[in-house]
Amino acid sequence: MPIDLELWTSVFPQLAPVLEVAAETPGRYYGYQTTRLDYWTDGKVALIGDAAHAMCPALAQGAGCSMQNAWTLAVAATAAADGELPDALKEWERLERPVTDRTQDKSQWYADTREMAKGNQFTGDSVEAALYNPTDPNRHEVHAA
Ligand SMILES: Cc1cc2nc3c(=O)[nH]c(=O)nc-3n(C[C@H](O)[C@H](O)[C@H](O)COP(=O)(O)OP(=O)(O)OC[C@H]3O[C@@H](n4cnc5c(N)ncnc54)[C@H](O)[C@@H]3O)c2cc1C
């Protein structure tokens, strides 16, 4: 902001009426949060998704981690014997949380350093969460830090 009206209308002439209005609209900025909880589970309760591990979208993995954790949580809770759910949830967090923690760290690092401005860096450990297969029984060995 402000929008470079000449540049944007030259690239998207069909959007000129919208861009002209947008160019006169004051900008608004929201900060991103990296939410880190001391623990994700307490008794029979477990948190997943942005409530547990919000991250800035530099790596585009917030929803991905949420869905992976939802899947593995459902599997762990379903497999837990009666009366053992709290322990099963603790073990689920111990096994599944490290990938999300590392993804938050990496995403925050890209946001802090603006490294993505240098071009596509979706390689190596940046794509760990994208490659994490929650249905692979060997995933914890494959992704050991
Ligand atoms: C700009 C941007 C780009 C992103 N791009 C990507 C991407 O490319 N890939 C990716 O994997 N992730 C991406 N993310 C992250 C992703 O959107 C989130 O990680 C994901 O939506 C989290 O899902 P969630 O269900 O935990 O939370 P939300 O999607 O936030 O869902 C929470 C829901 O709860 C509702 N709610 C809140 N309070 C109450 C209440 N009191 N009562 C009832 N309902 C309530 C909200 O309205 C909302 O519908 C991006 C995020 C942003 C901001």
mmCIF file with all atom_site columns, C-alpha atoms and ligand atoms in Angstrom:
data_model
loop_
_atom_site.group_PDB
_atom_site.id
_atom_site.type_symbol
_atom_site.label_atom_id
_atom_site.label_alt_id
_atom_site.label_comp_id
_atom_site.label_asym_id
_atom_site.label_entity_id
_atom_site.label_seq_id
_atom_site.pdbx_PDB_ins_code
_atom_site.Cartn_x
_atom_site.Cartn_y
_atom_site.Cartn_z
_atom_site.occupancy
_atom_site.B_iso_or_equiv
_atom_site.pdbx_formal_charge
_atom_site.auth_seq_id
_atom_site.auth_comp_id
_atom_site.auth_asym_id
_atom_site.auth_atom_id
_atom_site.pdbx_PDB_model_num
ATOM   1   C CA  . MET A 1 1   ? 0.000   0.000   0.000   1.00 0.00 ? 1   MET A CA  1
ATOM   2   C CA  . PRO A 1 2   ? -0.670  2.369   -1.526  1.00 0.00 ? 2   PRO A CA  1
ATOM   3   C CA  . ILE A 1 3   ? -1.558  0.375   -4.647  1.00 0.00 ? 3   ILE A CA  1
ATOM   4   C CA  . ASP A 1 4   ? 0.427   1.352   -7.724  1.00 0.00 ? 4   ASP A CA  1
ATOM   5   C CA  . LEU A 1 5   ? -2.703  1.865   -9.812  1.00 0.00 ? 5   LEU A CA  1
ATOM   6   C CA  . GLU A 1 6   ? -0.893  2.407   -13.103 1.00 0.00 ? 6   GLU A CA  1
ATOM   7   C CA  . LEU A 1 7   ? 1.106   -0.784  -12.758 1.00 0.00 ? 7   LEU A CA  1
ATOM   8   C CA  . TRP A 1 8   ? -1.808  -2.958  -11.638 1.00 0.00 ? 8   TRP A CA  1
ATOM   9   C CA  . THR A 1 9   ? -4.272  -1.679  -14.228 1.00 0.00 ? 9   THR A CA  1
ATOM   10  C CA  . SER A 1 10  ? -1.669  -2.153  -16.971 1.00 0.00 ? 10  SER A CA  1
ATOM   11  C CA  . VAL A 1 11  ? -1.378  -5.846  -15.990 1.00 0.00 ? 11  VAL A CA  1
ATOM   12  C CA  . PHE A 1 12  ? -5.072  -6.408  -15.189 1.00 0.00 ? 12  PHE A CA  1
ATOM   13  C CA  . PRO A 1 13  ? -7.011  -3.856  -17.290 1.00 0.00 ? 13  PRO A CA  1
ATOM   14  C CA  . GLN A 1 14  ? -10.252 -5.772  -16.814 1.00 0.00 ? 14  GLN A CA  1
ATOM   15  C CA  . LEU A 1 15  ? -10.005 -5.120  -13.059 1.00 0.00 ? 15  LEU A CA  1
ATOM   16  C CA  . ALA A 1 16  ? -9.531  -1.362  -13.417 1.00 0.00 ? 16  ALA A CA  1
ATOM   17  C CA  . PRO A 1 17  ? -12.909 -0.417  -11.836 1.00 0.00 ? 17  PRO A CA  1
ATOM   18  C CA  . VAL A 1 18  ? -12.132 -2.510  -8.751  1.00 0.00 ? 18  VAL A CA  1
ATOM   19  C CA  . LEU A 1 19  ? -8.509  -1.414  -8.542  1.00 0.00 ? 19  LEU A CA  1
ATOM   20  C CA  . GLU A 1 20  ? -9.486  2.251   -8.716  1.00 0.00 ? 20  GLU A CA  1
ATOM   21  C CA  . VAL A 1 21  ? -11.711 1.829   -5.670  1.00 0.00 ? 21  VAL A CA  1
ATOM   22  C CA  . ALA A 1 22  ? -9.101  -0.285  -3.875  1.00 0.00 ? 22  ALA A CA  1
ATOM   23  C CA  . ALA A 1 23  ? -6.415  2.335   -4.489  1.00 0.00 ? 23  ALA A CA  1
ATOM   24  C CA  . GLU A 1 24  ? -8.425  4.847   -2.478  1.00 0.00 ? 24  GLU A CA  1
ATOM   25  C CA  . THR A 1 25  ? -9.057  2.462   0.389   1.00 0.00 ? 25  THR A CA  1
ATOM   26  C CA  . PRO A 1 26  ? -6.690  2.830   3.345   1.00 0.00 ? 26  PRO A CA  1
ATOM   27  C CA  . GLY A 1 27  ? -4.540  -0.229  3.923   1.00 0.00 ? 27  GLY A CA  1
ATOM   28  C CA  . ARG A 1 28  ? -4.993  -2.486  6.895   1.00 0.00 ? 28  ARG A CA  1
ATOM   29  C CA  . TYR A 1 29  ? -2.386  -4.864  8.249   1.00 0.00 ? 29  TYR A CA  1
ATOM   30  C CA  . TYR A 1 30  ? -2.717  -7.826  10.565  1.00 0.00 ? 30  TYR A CA  1
ATOM   31  C CA  . GLY A 1 31  ? 0.218   -9.459  12.266  1.00 0.00 ? 31  GLY A CA  1
ATOM   32  C CA  . TYR A 1 32  ? 0.725   -13.213 12.141  1.00 0.00 ? 32  TYR A CA  1
ATOM   33  C CA  . GLN A 1 33  ? 1.001   -15.228 15.313  1.00 0.00 ? 33  GLN A CA  1
ATOM   34  C CA  . THR A 1 34  ? 3.093   -18.247 16.127  1.00 0.00 ? 34  THR A CA  1
ATOM   35  C CA  . THR A 1 35  ? 1.077   -19.901 18.876  1.00 0.00 ? 35  THR A CA  1
ATOM   36  C CA  . ARG A 1 36  ? 3.001   -22.272 21.122  1.00 0.00 ? 36  ARG A CA  1
ATOM   37  C CA  . LEU A 1 37  ? 1.362   -24.107 23.986  1.00 0.00 ? 37  LEU A CA  1
ATOM   38  C CA  . ASP A 1 38  ? 3.274   -25.754 26.821  1.00 0.00 ? 38  ASP A CA  1
ATOM   39  C CA  . TYR A 1 39  ? 1.256   -28.864 26.117  1.00 0.00 ? 39  TYR A CA  1
ATOM   40  C CA  . TRP A 1 40  ? -1.462  -29.813 23.626  1.00 0.00 ? 40  TRP A CA  1
ATOM   41  C CA  . THR A 1 41  ? -3.261  -32.308 25.836  1.00 0.00 ? 41  THR A CA  1
ATOM   42  C CA  . ASP A 1 42  ? -4.695  -32.334 29.327  1.00 0.00 ? 42  ASP A CA  1
ATOM   43  C CA  . GLY A 1 43  ? -6.612  -35.362 30.525  1.00 0.00 ? 43  GLY A CA  1
ATOM   44  C CA  . LYS A 1 44  ? -9.103  -36.314 27.821  1.00 0.00 ? 44  LYS A CA  1
ATOM   45  C CA  . VAL A 1 45  ? -8.747  -32.981 26.005  1.00 0.00 ? 45  VAL A CA  1
ATOM   46  C CA  . ALA A 1 46  ? -6.471  -32.337 23.037  1.00 0.00 ? 46  ALA A CA  1
ATOM   47  C CA  . LEU A 1 47  ? -6.046  -29.212 20.943  1.00 0.00 ? 47  LEU A CA  1
ATOM   48  C CA  . ILE A 1 48  ? -5.040  -29.177 17.290  1.00 0.00 ? 48  ILE A CA  1
ATOM   49  C CA  . GLY A 1 49  ? -5.049  -26.634 14.499  1.00 0.00 ? 49  GLY A CA  1
ATOM   50  C CA  . ASP A 1 50  ? -4.382  -22.950 14.953  1.00 0.00 ? 50  ASP A CA  1
ATOM   51  C CA  . ALA A 1 51  ? -5.670  -23.108 18.533  1.00 0.00 ? 51  ALA A CA  1
ATOM   52  C CA  . ALA A 1 52  ? -2.623  -25.252 19.342  1.00 0.00 ? 52  ALA A CA  1
ATOM   53  C CA  . HIS A 1 53  ? -0.010  -24.360 16.749  1.00 0.00 ? 53  HIS A CA  1
ATOM   54  C CA  . ALA A 1 54  ? -0.852  -21.351 14.578  1.00 0.00 ? 54  ALA A CA  1
ATOM   55  C CA  . MET A 1 55  ? 1.994   -20.306 12.324  1.00 0.00 ? 55  MET A CA  1
ATOM   56  C CA  . CYS A 1 56  ? 2.573   -17.590 9.764   1.00 0.00 ? 56  CYS A CA  1
ATOM   57  C CA  . PRO A 1 57  ? 1.756   -18.833 6.251   1.00 0.00 ? 57  PRO A CA  1
ATOM   58  C CA  . ALA A 1 58  ? 5.282   -18.493 4.804   1.00 0.00 ? 58  ALA A CA  1
ATOM   59  C CA  . LEU A 1 59  ? 5.507   -22.258 4.308   1.00 0.00 ? 59  LEU A CA  1
ATOM   60  C CA  . ALA A 1 60  ? 1.784   -22.800 3.602   1.00 0.00 ? 60  ALA A CA  1
ATOM   61  C CA  . GLN A 1 61  ? 1.629   -25.639 6.124   1.00 0.00 ? 61  GLN A CA  1
ATOM   62  C CA  . GLY A 1 62  ? -0.745  -24.443 8.878   1.00 0.00 ? 62  GLY A CA  1
ATOM   63  C CA  . ALA A 1 63  ? -3.756  -26.326 7.554   1.00 0.00 ? 63  ALA A CA  1
ATOM   64  C CA  . GLY A 1 64  ? -1.536  -29.217 6.477   1.00 0.00 ? 64  GLY A CA  1
ATOM   65  C CA  . CYS A 1 65  ? -0.206  -29.662 10.027  1.00 0.00 ? 65  CYS A CA  1
ATOM   66  C CA  . SER A 1 66  ? -3.750  -29.281 11.372  1.00 0.00 ? 66  SER A CA  1
ATOM   67  C CA  . MET A 1 67  ? -5.046  -32.088 9.169   1.00 0.00 ? 67  MET A CA  1
ATOM   68  C CA  . GLN A 1 68  ? -2.076  -34.349 9.886   1.00 0.00 ? 68  GLN A CA  1
ATOM   69  C CA  . ASN A 1 69  ? -2.550  -33.858 13.618  1.00 0.00 ? 69  ASN A CA  1
ATOM   70  C CA  . ALA A 1 70  ? -6.303  -34.391 13.318  1.00 0.00 ? 70  ALA A CA  1
ATOM   71  C CA  . TRP A 1 71  ? -5.742  -37.681 11.539  1.00 0.00 ? 71  TRP A CA  1
ATOM   72  C CA  . THR A 1 72  ? -3.129  -39.046 13.931  1.00 0.00 ? 72  THR A CA  1
ATOM   73  C CA  . LEU A 1 73  ? -5.135  -37.859 16.935  1.00 0.00 ? 73  LEU A CA  1
ATOM   74  C CA  . ALA A 1 74  ? -8.196  -39.726 15.698  1.00 0.00 ? 74  ALA A CA  1
ATOM   75  C CA  . VAL A 1 75  ? -6.163  -42.882 15.157  1.00 0.00 ? 75  VAL A CA  1
ATOM   76  C CA  . ALA A 1 76  ? -4.509  -42.658 18.603  1.00 0.00 ? 76  ALA A CA  1
ATOM   77  C CA  . ALA A 1 77  ? -7.771  -41.912 20.412  1.00 0.00 ? 77  ALA A CA  1
ATOM   78  C CA  . THR A 1 78  ? -9.580  -44.735 18.625  1.00 0.00 ? 78  THR A CA  1
ATOM   79  C CA  . ALA A 1 79  ? -6.857  -47.221 19.512  1.00 0.00 ? 79  ALA A CA  1
ATOM   80  C CA  . ALA A 1 80  ? -6.731  -46.213 23.194  1.00 0.00 ? 80  ALA A CA  1
ATOM   81  C CA  . ALA A 1 81  ? -8.140  -48.714 25.635  1.00 0.00 ? 81  ALA A CA  1
ATOM   82  C CA  . ASP A 1 82  ? -10.865 -47.681 28.056  1.00 0.00 ? 82  ASP A CA  1
ATOM   83  C CA  . GLY A 1 83  ? -9.413  -45.495 30.815  1.00 0.00 ? 83  GLY A CA  1
ATOM   84  C CA  . GLU A 1 84  ? -6.129  -44.981 28.961  1.00 0.00 ? 84  GLU A CA  1
ATOM   85  C CA  . LEU A 1 85  ? -7.073  -42.021 26.807  1.00 0.00 ? 85  LEU A CA  1
ATOM   86  C CA  . PRO A 1 86  ? -5.076  -39.406 28.795  1.00 0.00 ? 86  PRO A CA  1
ATOM   87  C CA  . ASP A 1 87  ? -1.865  -41.450 28.459  1.00 0.00 ? 87  ASP A CA  1
ATOM   88  C CA  . ALA A 1 88  ? -2.604  -42.168 24.792  1.00 0.00 ? 88  ALA A CA  1
ATOM   89  C CA  . LEU A 1 89  ? -3.005  -38.450 24.117  1.00 0.00 ? 89  LEU A CA  1
ATOM   90  C CA  . LYS A 1 90  ? 0.281   -37.642 25.847  1.00 0.00 ? 90  LYS A CA  1
ATOM   91  C CA  . GLU A 1 91  ? 2.045   -40.261 23.760  1.00 0.00 ? 91  GLU A CA  1
ATOM   92  C CA  . TRP A 1 92  ? 0.371   -38.918 20.597  1.00 0.00 ? 92  TRP A CA  1
ATOM   93  C CA  . GLU A 1 93  ? 1.693   -35.441 21.362  1.00 0.00 ? 93  GLU A CA  1
ATOM   94  C CA  . ARG A 1 94  ? 5.180   -36.774 22.093  1.00 0.00 ? 94  ARG A CA  1
ATOM   95  C CA  . LEU A 1 95  ? 5.298   -38.541 18.736  1.00 0.00 ? 95  LEU A CA  1
ATOM   96  C CA  . GLU A 1 96  ? 3.492   -36.089 16.478  1.00 0.00 ? 96  GLU A CA  1
ATOM   97  C CA  . ARG A 1 97  ? 4.365   -32.651 17.812  1.00 0.00 ? 97  ARG A CA  1
ATOM   98  C CA  . PRO A 1 98  ? 8.042   -32.366 16.787  1.00 0.00 ? 98  PRO A CA  1
ATOM   99  C CA  . VAL A 1 99  ? 7.280   -32.018 13.057  1.00 0.00 ? 99  VAL A CA  1
ATOM   100 C CA  . THR A 1 100 ? 4.795   -29.237 13.759  1.00 0.00 ? 100 THR A CA  1
ATOM   101 C CA  . ASP A 1 101 ? 7.267   -27.505 16.103  1.00 0.00 ? 101 ASP A CA  1
ATOM   102 C CA  . ARG A 1 102 ? 9.963   -27.585 13.440  1.00 0.00 ? 102 ARG A CA  1
ATOM   103 C CA  . THR A 1 103 ? 7.532   -26.345 10.802  1.00 0.00 ? 103 THR A CA  1
ATOM   104 C CA  . GLN A 1 104 ? 6.533   -23.418 13.000  1.00 0.00 ? 104 GLN A CA  1
ATOM   105 C CA  . ASP A 1 105 ? 10.195  -22.574 13.563  1.00 0.00 ? 105 ASP A CA  1
ATOM   106 C CA  . LYS A 1 106 ? 10.988  -22.694 9.862   1.00 0.00 ? 106 LYS A CA  1
ATOM   107 C CA  . SER A 1 107 ? 7.925   -20.711 8.879   1.00 0.00 ? 107 SER A CA  1
ATOM   108 C CA  . GLN A 1 108 ? 8.742   -18.054 11.467  1.00 0.00 ? 108 GLN A CA  1
ATOM   109 C CA  . TRP A 1 109 ? 12.331  -17.941 10.266  1.00 0.00 ? 109 TRP A CA  1
ATOM   110 C CA  . TYR A 1 110 ? 11.181  -17.261 6.695   1.00 0.00 ? 110 TYR A CA  1
ATOM   111 C CA  . ALA A 1 111 ? 8.864   -14.528 7.946   1.00 0.00 ? 111 ALA A CA  1
ATOM   112 C CA  . ASP A 1 112 ? 11.563  -12.922 10.095  1.00 0.00 ? 112 ASP A CA  1
ATOM   113 C CA  . THR A 1 113 ? 14.291  -13.037 7.452   1.00 0.00 ? 113 THR A CA  1
ATOM   114 C CA  . ARG A 1 114 ? 12.193  -12.499 4.308   1.00 0.00 ? 114 ARG A CA  1
ATOM   115 C CA  . GLU A 1 115 ? 14.311  -15.242 2.716   1.00 0.00 ? 115 GLU A CA  1
ATOM   116 C CA  . MET A 1 116 ? 11.403  -16.271 0.447   1.00 0.00 ? 116 MET A CA  1
ATOM   117 C CA  . ALA A 1 117 ? 11.892  -12.964 -1.369  1.00 0.00 ? 117 ALA A CA  1
ATOM   118 C CA  . LYS A 1 118 ? 14.972  -14.572 -2.916  1.00 0.00 ? 118 LYS A CA  1
ATOM   119 C CA  . GLY A 1 119 ? 12.777  -17.040 -4.787  1.00 0.00 ? 119 GLY A CA  1
ATOM   120 C CA  . ASN A 1 120 ? 11.195  -20.446 -4.366  1.00 0.00 ? 120 ASN A CA  1
ATOM   121 C CA  . GLN A 1 121 ? 12.789  -22.192 -1.408  1.00 0.00 ? 121 GLN A CA  1
ATOM   122 C CA  . PHE A 1 122 ? 10.322  -25.040 -1.026  1.00 0.00 ? 122 PHE A CA  1
ATOM   123 C CA  . THR A 1 123 ? 13.118  -27.572 -0.850  1.00 0.00 ? 123 THR A CA  1
ATOM   124 C CA  . GLY A 1 124 ? 14.957  -29.639 1.758   1.00 0.00 ? 124 GLY A CA  1
ATOM   125 C CA  . ASP A 1 125 ? 13.716  -29.327 5.335   1.00 0.00 ? 125 ASP A CA  1
ATOM   126 C CA  . SER A 1 126 ? 11.318  -26.550 4.295   1.00 0.00 ? 126 SER A CA  1
ATOM   127 C CA  . VAL A 1 127 ? 8.980   -29.158 2.871   1.00 0.00 ? 127 VAL A CA  1
ATOM   128 C CA  . GLU A 1 128 ? 9.173   -31.558 5.811   1.00 0.00 ? 128 GLU A CA  1
ATOM   129 C CA  . ALA A 1 129 ? 5.528   -31.041 6.817   1.00 0.00 ? 129 ALA A CA  1
ATOM   130 C CA  . ALA A 1 130 ? 4.395   -31.280 3.199   1.00 0.00 ? 130 ALA A CA  1
ATOM   131 C CA  . LEU A 1 131 ? 6.141   -34.653 2.891   1.00 0.00 ? 131 LEU A CA  1
ATOM   132 C CA  . TYR A 1 132 ? 4.970   -35.956 6.277   1.00 0.00 ? 132 TYR A CA  1
ATOM   133 C CA  . ASN A 1 133 ? 2.618   -38.851 5.631   1.00 0.00 ? 133 ASN A CA  1
ATOM   134 C CA  . PRO A 1 134 ? 0.455   -39.397 8.730   1.00 0.00 ? 134 PRO A CA  1
ATOM   135 C CA  . THR A 1 135 ? -0.574  -42.839 7.456   1.00 0.00 ? 135 THR A CA  1
ATOM   136 C CA  . ASP A 1 136 ? 3.029   -44.075 7.115   1.00 0.00 ? 136 ASP A CA  1
ATOM   137 C CA  . PRO A 1 137 ? 3.838   -46.285 10.126  1.00 0.00 ? 137 PRO A CA  1
ATOM   138 C CA  . ASN A 1 138 ? 7.546   -45.434 9.673   1.00 0.00 ? 138 ASN A CA  1
ATOM   139 C CA  . ARG A 1 139 ? 7.011   -41.660 9.600   1.00 0.00 ? 139 ARG A CA  1
ATOM   140 C CA  . HIS A 1 140 ? 8.714   -40.995 12.948  1.00 0.00 ? 140 HIS A CA  1
ATOM   141 C CA  . GLU A 1 141 ? 11.921  -42.738 11.870  1.00 0.00 ? 141 GLU A CA  1
ATOM   142 C CA  . VAL A 1 142 ? 11.832  -41.091 8.436   1.00 0.00 ? 142 VAL A CA  1
ATOM   143 C CA  . HIS A 1 143 ? 11.420  -37.650 10.005  1.00 0.00 ? 143 HIS A CA  1
ATOM   144 C CA  . ALA A 1 144 ? 13.660  -38.104 13.048  1.00 0.00 ? 144 ALA A CA  1
ATOM   145 C CA  . ALA A 1 145 ? 15.356  -34.770 13.798  1.00 0.00 ? 145 ALA A CA  1
HETATM 146 C C1  . LIG B 2 .   ? -3.186  -15.703 4.571   1.00 0.00 ? 1   LIG B C1  1
HETATM 147 C C2  . LIG B 2 .   ? -3.094  -17.134 4.992   1.00 0.00 ? 1   LIG B C2  1
HETATM 148 C C3  . LIG B 2 .   ? -2.700  -18.092 4.077   1.00 0.00 ? 1   LIG B C3  1
HETATM 149 C C4  . LIG B 2 .   ? -2.619  -19.432 4.438   1.00 0.00 ? 1   LIG B C4  1
HETATM 150 N N1  . LIG B 2 .   ? -2.213  -20.340 3.512   1.00 0.00 ? 1   LIG B N1  1
HETATM 151 C C5  . LIG B 2 .   ? -2.123  -21.640 3.859   1.00 0.00 ? 1   LIG B C5  1
HETATM 152 C C6  . LIG B 2 .   ? -1.739  -22.612 2.878   1.00 0.00 ? 1   LIG B C6  1
HETATM 153 O O1  . LIG B 2 .   ? -1.481  -22.310 1.719   1.00 0.00 ? 1   LIG B O1  1
HETATM 154 N N2  . LIG B 2 .   ? -1.646  -23.907 3.287   1.00 0.00 ? 1   LIG B N2  1
HETATM 155 C C7  . LIG B 2 .   ? -1.917  -24.308 4.571   1.00 0.00 ? 1   LIG B C7  1
HETATM 156 O O2  . LIG B 2 .   ? -1.818  -25.502 4.890   1.00 0.00 ? 1   LIG B O2  1
HETATM 157 N N3  . LIG B 2 .   ? -2.311  -23.395 5.514   1.00 0.00 ? 1   LIG B N3  1
HETATM 158 C C8  . LIG B 2 .   ? -2.427  -22.081 5.180   1.00 0.00 ? 1   LIG B C8  1
HETATM 159 N N4  . LIG B 2 .   ? -2.827  -21.165 6.108   1.00 0.00 ? 1   LIG B N4  1
HETATM 160 C C9  . LIG B 2 .   ? -3.105  -21.610 7.489   1.00 0.00 ? 1   LIG B C9  1
HETATM 161 C C10 . LIG B 2 .   ? -4.500  -22.208 7.607   1.00 0.00 ? 1   LIG B C10 1
HETATM 162 O O3  . LIG B 2 .   ? -5.477  -21.310 7.103   1.00 0.00 ? 1   LIG B O3  1
HETATM 163 C C11 . LIG B 2 .   ? -4.791  -22.503 9.084   1.00 0.00 ? 1   LIG B C11 1
HETATM 164 O O4  . LIG B 2 .   ? -3.696  -23.177 9.676   1.00 0.00 ? 1   LIG B O4  1
HETATM 165 C C12 . LIG B 2 .   ? -6.028  -23.368 9.219   1.00 0.00 ? 1   LIG B C12 1
HETATM 166 O O5  . LIG B 2 .   ? -7.149  -22.701 8.659   1.00 0.00 ? 1   LIG B O5  1
HETATM 167 C C13 . LIG B 2 .   ? -6.312  -23.678 10.688  1.00 0.00 ? 1   LIG B C13 1
HETATM 168 O O6  . LIG B 2 .   ? -7.487  -24.410 10.766  1.00 0.00 ? 1   LIG B O6  1
HETATM 169 P P1  . LIG B 2 .   ? -8.297  -24.444 12.102  1.00 0.00 ? 1   LIG B P1  1
HETATM 170 O O7  . LIG B 2 .   ? -9.505  -25.299 11.826  1.00 0.00 ? 1   LIG B O7  1
HETATM 171 O O8  . LIG B 2 .   ? -7.408  -24.830 13.240  1.00 0.00 ? 1   LIG B O8  1
HETATM 172 O O9  . LIG B 2 .   ? -8.718  -22.945 12.416  1.00 0.00 ? 1   LIG B O9  1
HETATM 173 P P2  . LIG B 2 .   ? -9.721  -21.934 11.546  1.00 0.00 ? 1   LIG B P2  1
HETATM 174 O O10 . LIG B 2 .   ? -9.624  -22.330 10.120  1.00 0.00 ? 1   LIG B O10 1
HETATM 175 O O11 . LIG B 2 .   ? -9.313  -20.603 12.003  1.00 0.00 ? 1   LIG B O11 1
HETATM 176 O O12 . LIG B 2 .   ? -11.123 -22.391 12.093  1.00 0.00 ? 1   LIG B O12 1
HETATM 177 C C14 . LIG B 2 .   ? -11.589 -21.945 13.323  1.00 0.00 ? 1   LIG B C14 1
HETATM 178 C C15 . LIG B 2 .   ? -13.071 -21.711 13.174  1.00 0.00 ? 1   LIG B C15 1
HETATM 179 O O13 . LIG B 2 .   ? -13.640 -21.455 14.467  1.00 0.00 ? 1   LIG B O13 1
HETATM 180 C C16 . LIG B 2 .   ? -14.561 -20.415 14.338  1.00 0.00 ? 1   LIG B C16 1
HETATM 181 N N5  . LIG B 2 .   ? -14.725 -19.811 15.659  1.00 0.00 ? 1   LIG B N5  1
HETATM 182 C C17 . LIG B 2 .   ? -13.890 -18.954 16.304  1.00 0.00 ? 1   LIG B C17 1
HETATM 183 N N6  . LIG B 2 .   ? -14.379 -18.619 17.494  1.00 0.00 ? 1   LIG B N6  1
HETATM 184 C C18 . LIG B 2 .   ? -15.541 -19.282 17.626  1.00 0.00 ? 1   LIG B C18 1
HETATM 185 C C19 . LIG B 2 .   ? -16.528 -19.358 18.667  1.00 0.00 ? 1   LIG B C19 1
HETATM 186 N N7  . LIG B 2 .   ? -16.399 -18.701 19.801  1.00 0.00 ? 1   LIG B N7  1
HETATM 187 N N8  . LIG B 2 .   ? -17.599 -20.141 18.468  1.00 0.00 ? 1   LIG B N8  1
HETATM 188 C C20 . LIG B 2 .   ? -17.740 -20.861 17.319  1.00 0.00 ? 1   LIG B C20 1
HETATM 189 N N9  . LIG B 2 .   ? -16.852 -20.830 16.318  1.00 0.00 ? 1   LIG B N9  1
HETATM 190 C C21 . LIG B 2 .   ? -15.778 -20.052 16.460  1.00 0.00 ? 1   LIG B C21 1
HETATM 191 C C22 . LIG B 2 .   ? -13.970 -19.491 13.298  1.00 0.00 ? 1   LIG B C22 1
HETATM 192 O O14 . LIG B 2 .   ? -14.952 -18.676 12.705  1.00 0.00 ? 1   LIG B O14 1
HETATM 193 C C23 . LIG B 2 .   ? -13.398 -20.500 12.301  1.00 0.00 ? 1   LIG B C23 1
HETATM 194 O O15 . LIG B 2 .   ? -14.343 -20.896 11.336  1.00 0.00 ? 1   LIG B O15 1
HETATM 195 C C24 . LIG B 2 .   ? -2.921  -19.820 5.764   1.00 0.00 ? 1   LIG B C24 1
HETATM 196 C C25 . LIG B 2 .   ? -3.342  -18.852 6.703   1.00 0.00 ? 1   LIG B C25 1
HETATM 197 C C26 . LIG B 2 .   ? -3.419  -17.528 6.320   1.00 0.00 ? 1   LIG B C26 1
HETATM 198 C C27 . LIG B 2 .   ? -3.874  -16.505 7.343   1.00 0.00 ? 1   LIG B C27 1
#
